[in-house]
Tab-separated table of C-alpha atoms in Angstrom:
chain	number	residue	atom	x	y	z
H	1	UNK	CA	125.286	169.743	134.167
H	2	UNK	CA	124.532	172.522	131.846
H	3	UNK	CA	126.558	175.128	132.168
H	4	UNK	CA	123.807	177.366	131.020
H	5	UNK	CA	120.609	177.266	133.459
H	6	UNK	CA	117.174	178.890	133.019
H	7	UNK	CA	114.164	179.721	134.695
H	8	UNK	CA	111.557	179.360	135.473
H	9	UNK	CA	111.047	176.642	132.051
H	10	UNK	CA	107.641	178.242	131.012
H	11	UNK	CA	106.023	180.330	132.020
H	12	UNK	CA	102.336	182.787	130.996
H	13	UNK	CA	101.482	186.269	131.224
H	14	UNK	CA	98.448	188.221	130.125
H	15	UNK	CA	99.562	191.179	127.192
H	16	UNK	CA	100.324	194.571	128.923
H	17	UNK	CA	102.017	192.423	132.045
H	18	UNK	CA	105.871	192.570	132.513
H	19	UNK	CA	107.671	189.523	132.620
H	20	UNK	CA	111.419	188.381	133.558
H	21	UNK	CA	113.793	185.742	132.605
H	22	UNK	CA	116.452	184.430	134.881
H	23	UNK	CA	119.777	182.701	133.410
H	24	UNK	CA	122.908	181.721	135.474
H	25	UNK	CA	125.589	180.528	134.003
H	26	UNK	CA	129.054	178.778	134.768
H	27	UNK	CA	130.744	179.332	131.609
H	28	UNK	CA	134.403	180.529	132.248
H	29	UNK	CA	136.278	182.306	130.997
H	30	UNK	CA	133.454	184.549	129.973
H	31	UNK	CA	133.372	186.171	126.220
H	32	UNK	CA	129.867	186.988	126.458
H	33	UNK	CA	126.349	186.916	126.862
H	34	UNK	CA	123.030	186.590	124.511
H	35	UNK	CA	119.650	185.966	124.615
H	36	UNK	CA	117.906	184.905	121.559
H	37	UNK	CA	113.877	184.567	120.756
H	38	UNK	CA	113.121	181.796	118.467
H	39	UNK	CA	109.732	181.577	117.387
H	40	UNK	CA	107.609	177.996	117.283
H	41	UNK	CA	109.561	176.253	114.240
H	42	UNK	CA	111.976	178.984	113.039
H	43	UNK	CA	115.307	180.137	113.805
H	44	UNK	CA	116.488	182.100	116.951
H	45	UNK	CA	116.951	185.195	116.765
H	46	UNK	CA	119.177	187.475	118.440
H	47	UNK	CA	117.775	190.162	121.220
H	48	UNK	CA	120.873	191.221	122.500
H	49	UNK	CA	124.326	190.644	123.085
H	50	UNK	CA	126.778	191.703	126.429
H	51	UNK	CA	130.051	191.569	126.722
H	52	UNK	CA	131.322	191.412	130.693
H	53	UNK	CA	131.847	195.227	130.961
H	54	UNK	CA	128.213	195.678	129.855
H	55	UNK	CA	125.636	195.804	132.668
H	56	UNK	CA	122.333	196.140	130.512
H	57	UNK	CA	121.332	196.466	126.977
H	58	UNK	CA	117.709	197.278	125.681
H	59	UNK	CA	116.293	196.372	122.424
H	60	UNK	CA	112.790	197.963	122.256
H	61	UNK	CA	110.667	196.454	124.696
H	62	UNK	CA	113.321	193.928	125.484
H	63	UNK	CA	116.072	195.001	128.400
H	64	UNK	CA	118.704	192.170	129.439
H	65	UNK	CA	120.334	193.066	132.300
H	66	UNK	CA	123.985	191.396	133.036
H	67	UNK	CA	126.182	190.575	136.864
H	68	UNK	CA	129.234	188.790	135.897
H	69	UNK	CA	130.057	188.705	139.165
H	70	UNK	CA	127.427	185.950	139.824
H	71	UNK	CA	127.258	185.262	136.291
H	72	UNK	CA	123.713	186.026	136.394
H	73	UNK	CA	121.672	187.391	133.835
H	74	UNK	CA	117.699	188.681	133.301
H	75	UNK	CA	115.511	189.453	130.366
H	76	UNK	CA	112.413	191.934	130.768
H	77	UNK	CA	109.884	192.165	128.888
H	78	UNK	CA	107.889	195.267	129.139
H	79	UNK	CA	104.404	195.711	127.999
H	80	UNK	CA	104.140	192.011	126.324
H	81	UNK	CA	102.397	191.380	123.195
H	82	UNK	CA	100.878	188.375	121.294
H	83	UNK	CA	104.085	188.359	119.218
H	84	UNK	CA	105.817	187.732	122.379
H	85	UNK	CA	104.699	184.707	123.009
H	86	UNK	CA	108.172	182.515	121.877
H	87	UNK	CA	111.368	180.565	123.104
H	88	UNK	CA	113.701	183.019	124.986
H	89	UNK	CA	117.300	181.360	125.033
H	90	UNK	CA	120.167	182.326	126.593
H	91	UNK	CA	123.765	181.414	124.965
H	92	UNK	CA	126.718	182.029	126.402
H	93	UNK	CA	130.348	182.614	124.791
H	94	UNK	CA	133.569	181.145	125.905
H	95	UNK	CA	136.582	183.542	125.570
H	96	UNK	CA	139.419	182.582	124.336
H	97	UNK	CA	138.241	179.075	122.852
H	98	UNK	CA	139.070	178.228	119.309
H	99	UNK	CA	136.325	176.121	118.535
H	100	UNK	CA	133.919	179.003	119.384
H	101	UNK	CA	130.740	176.800	120.699
H	102	UNK	CA	127.860	178.132	122.177
H	103	UNK	CA	126.752	177.085	125.818
H	104	UNK	CA	122.675	177.070	125.281
H	105	UNK	CA	119.960	177.086	127.842
H	106	UNK	CA	116.703	174.789	127.497
H	107	UNK	CA	114.919	178.322	127.201
H	108	UNK	CA	112.034	179.735	128.724
H	109	UNK	CA	108.480	178.755	127.152
H	110	UNK	CA	106.757	182.565	127.052
H	111	UNK	CA	103.185	182.636	126.138
H	112	UNK	CA	101.512	185.894	126.149
H	113	UNK	CA	97.215	185.773	126.944
H	114	UNK	CA	94.688	187.891	125.472
S	1	UNK	CA	121.631	191.776	111.230
S	2	UNK	CA	123.165	189.326	108.797
S	3	UNK	CA	120.931	187.346	106.748
S	4	UNK	CA	121.695	183.196	106.431
S	5	UNK	CA	118.885	181.311	104.782
S	6	UNK	CA	117.878	177.287	104.683
S	7	UNK	CA	116.540	175.265	101.778
S	8	UNK	CA	114.460	173.986	102.122
S	9	UNK	CA	112.060	174.457	104.967
S	10	UNK	CA	110.411	171.946	104.936
S	11	UNK	CA	110.808	167.528	103.921
S	12	UNK	CA	109.147	164.890	104.041
S	13	UNK	CA	111.257	161.876	102.890
S	14	UNK	CA	110.604	157.966	102.875
S	15	UNK	CA	112.613	156.208	105.602
S	16	UNK	CA	115.892	155.141	103.685
S	17	UNK	CA	115.970	158.302	101.387
S	18	UNK	CA	118.677	161.230	101.542
S	19	UNK	CA	117.886	164.478	102.201
S	20	UNK	CA	120.011	167.815	101.670
S	21	UNK	CA	119.559	170.936	103.473
S	22	UNK	CA	121.626	173.862	102.283
S	23	UNK	CA	122.808	176.312	104.690
S	24	UNK	CA	123.636	180.340	102.931
S	25	UNK	CA	125.254	183.432	104.126
S	26	UNK	CA	123.534	185.941	102.151
S	27	UNK	CA	125.857	189.242	102.756
S	28	UNK	CA	128.892	187.886	104.155
S	29	UNK	CA	131.429	185.251	104.023
S	30	UNK	CA	131.566	182.626	106.770
S	31	UNK	CA	134.350	180.616	107.326
S	32	UNK	CA	132.757	179.216	109.938
S	33	UNK	CA	129.534	177.155	109.838
S	34	UNK	CA	127.299	175.444	112.346
S	35	UNK	CA	125.005	172.691	112.351
S	36	UNK	CA	122.311	172.240	115.068
S	37	UNK	CA	119.552	169.619	115.493
S	38	UNK	CA	116.476	170.635	117.570
S	39	UNK	CA	114.067	168.367	118.931
S	40	UNK	CA	110.481	169.289	120.700
S	41	UNK	CA	110.903	171.572	123.184
S	42	UNK	CA	114.567	170.977	123.865
S	43	UNK	CA	117.202	173.571	122.945
S	44	UNK	CA	119.459	173.418	120.470
S	45	UNK	CA	122.492	170.724	120.163
S	46	UNK	CA	125.609	171.010	118.728
S	47	UNK	CA	125.853	168.323	115.446
S	48	UNK	CA	129.094	169.543	113.875
S	49	UNK	CA	131.119	172.569	113.079
S	50	UNK	CA	131.570	173.279	109.152
S	51	UNK	CA	134.928	174.684	108.234
S	52	UNK	CA	135.089	175.805	104.464
S	53	UNK	CA	138.016	174.183	102.534
S	54	UNK	CA	138.532	171.381	105.137
S	55	UNK	CA	136.799	167.924	107.440
S	56	UNK	CA	133.727	169.305	109.344
S	57	UNK	CA	134.282	168.647	113.000
S	58	UNK	CA	131.580	166.365	114.570
S	59	UNK	CA	130.166	166.700	118.309
S	60	UNK	CA	130.165	163.466	120.115
S	61	UNK	CA	127.891	160.866	119.619
S	62	UNK	CA	127.212	162.463	115.575
S	63	UNK	CA	127.643	160.041	113.084
S	64	UNK	CA	129.629	161.209	110.118
S	65	UNK	CA	128.876	159.005	108.032
S	66	UNK	CA	125.135	159.581	108.038
S	67	UNK	CA	125.437	163.196	108.603
S	68	UNK	CA	127.346	164.419	105.483
S	69	UNK	CA	128.783	168.175	105.910
S	70	UNK	CA	130.608	169.930	102.989
S	71	UNK	CA	131.621	173.510	103.510
S	72	UNK	CA	131.895	174.048	99.615
S	73	UNK	CA	132.644	177.980	99.466
S	74	UNK	CA	132.573	180.686	102.153
S	75	UNK	CA	128.646	180.947	101.700
S	76	UNK	CA	127.003	177.274	101.129
S	77	UNK	CA	127.366	174.821	103.218
S	78	UNK	CA	125.274	171.777	103.386
S	79	UNK	CA	124.151	169.094	105.064
S	80	UNK	CA	122.704	165.702	103.851
S	81	UNK	CA	120.863	162.754	106.547
S	82	UNK	CA	121.432	159.237	104.432
S	83	UNK	CA	119.426	156.906	104.873
S	84	UNK	CA	117.563	158.974	106.331
S	85	UNK	CA	115.253	157.182	109.205
S	86	UNK	CA	112.168	158.121	111.401
S	87	UNK	CA	113.922	159.198	114.558
S	88	UNK	CA	115.886	161.125	112.081
S	89	UNK	CA	112.702	163.677	112.479
S	90	UNK	CA	113.663	166.858	113.936
S	91	UNK	CA	114.190	170.710	113.211
S	92	UNK	CA	118.086	170.969	111.969
S	93	UNK	CA	119.344	174.617	112.327
S	94	UNK	CA	122.840	176.156	110.580
S	95	UNK	CA	123.881	179.264	111.511
S	96	UNK	CA	126.966	181.074	110.778
S	97	UNK	CA	129.715	182.636	112.253
S	98	UNK	CA	130.354	186.649	111.691
S	99	UNK	CA	133.840	187.705	112.526
S	100	UNK	CA	132.931	191.587	113.950
S	101	UNK	CA	136.299	191.071	115.692
S	102	UNK	CA	136.873	190.659	119.809
S	103	UNK	CA	134.210	189.381	121.891
S	104	UNK	CA	131.337	190.395	119.767
S	105	UNK	CA	131.563	187.820	116.781
S	106	UNK	CA	128.183	187.140	115.904
S	107	UNK	CA	126.727	183.595	115.044
S	108	UNK	CA	123.513	184.160	112.840
S	109	UNK	CA	121.001	181.384	112.538
S	110	UNK	CA	118.920	180.018	109.634
S	111	UNK	CA	115.184	179.904	109.983
S	112	UNK	CA	115.462	176.603	110.357
S	113	UNK	CA	114.369	172.781	108.132
S	114	UNK	CA	111.844	170.994	109.253
S	115	UNK	CA	112.416	166.727	108.233
S	116	UNK	CA	110.484	164.576	108.990
S	117	UNK	CA	111.055	160.482	107.784
S	118	UNK	CA	107.793	158.502	107.088
């Protein structure tokens, strides 16, 4: 079972609307959680990174939240634009891990339509 | 953020040939680089961890003799797909670890290499 679960798998929204993506994880002990945006045919680009002591982090129209107690995170996209169409991946790093491997969610594919 | 480049961005080759993909950290030194493979509509799958000056560590199920990794310097790692077959066609992505210290160590991803084996 994947240690990072994302929902929904995909969603379609109209330009200008908001949307929220969910990420639940079981990775323990927890070091940090990142949200990445991956455009089709490109590598992932970091949007936000949060440690266990942070509840929210913003990057422009992207706002990530983290509840380390319930092991849940969300990514909120405000006033969506066509360029927001991409896959959004939740990635969790395990603390005290010598191999520094990341646990990837399967991603949420967001399609913004005019 | 830090920049990681990959070359080539796209390659088409015949079955049986070998293909080399380069991954470079352009503005920082990376003692550790990672190679991932991504199939359509799936997330990244770690293939191997590349450490400068030592042998790569491969994930279970990844053939080390088929996917040769060389981390020759602190800014360059190469992945060679030997005797490529159509089933090796995929999107290969590298990342480089940036040692910020503490829980904020970053991994910066390259733009990926699309490999198509005919």
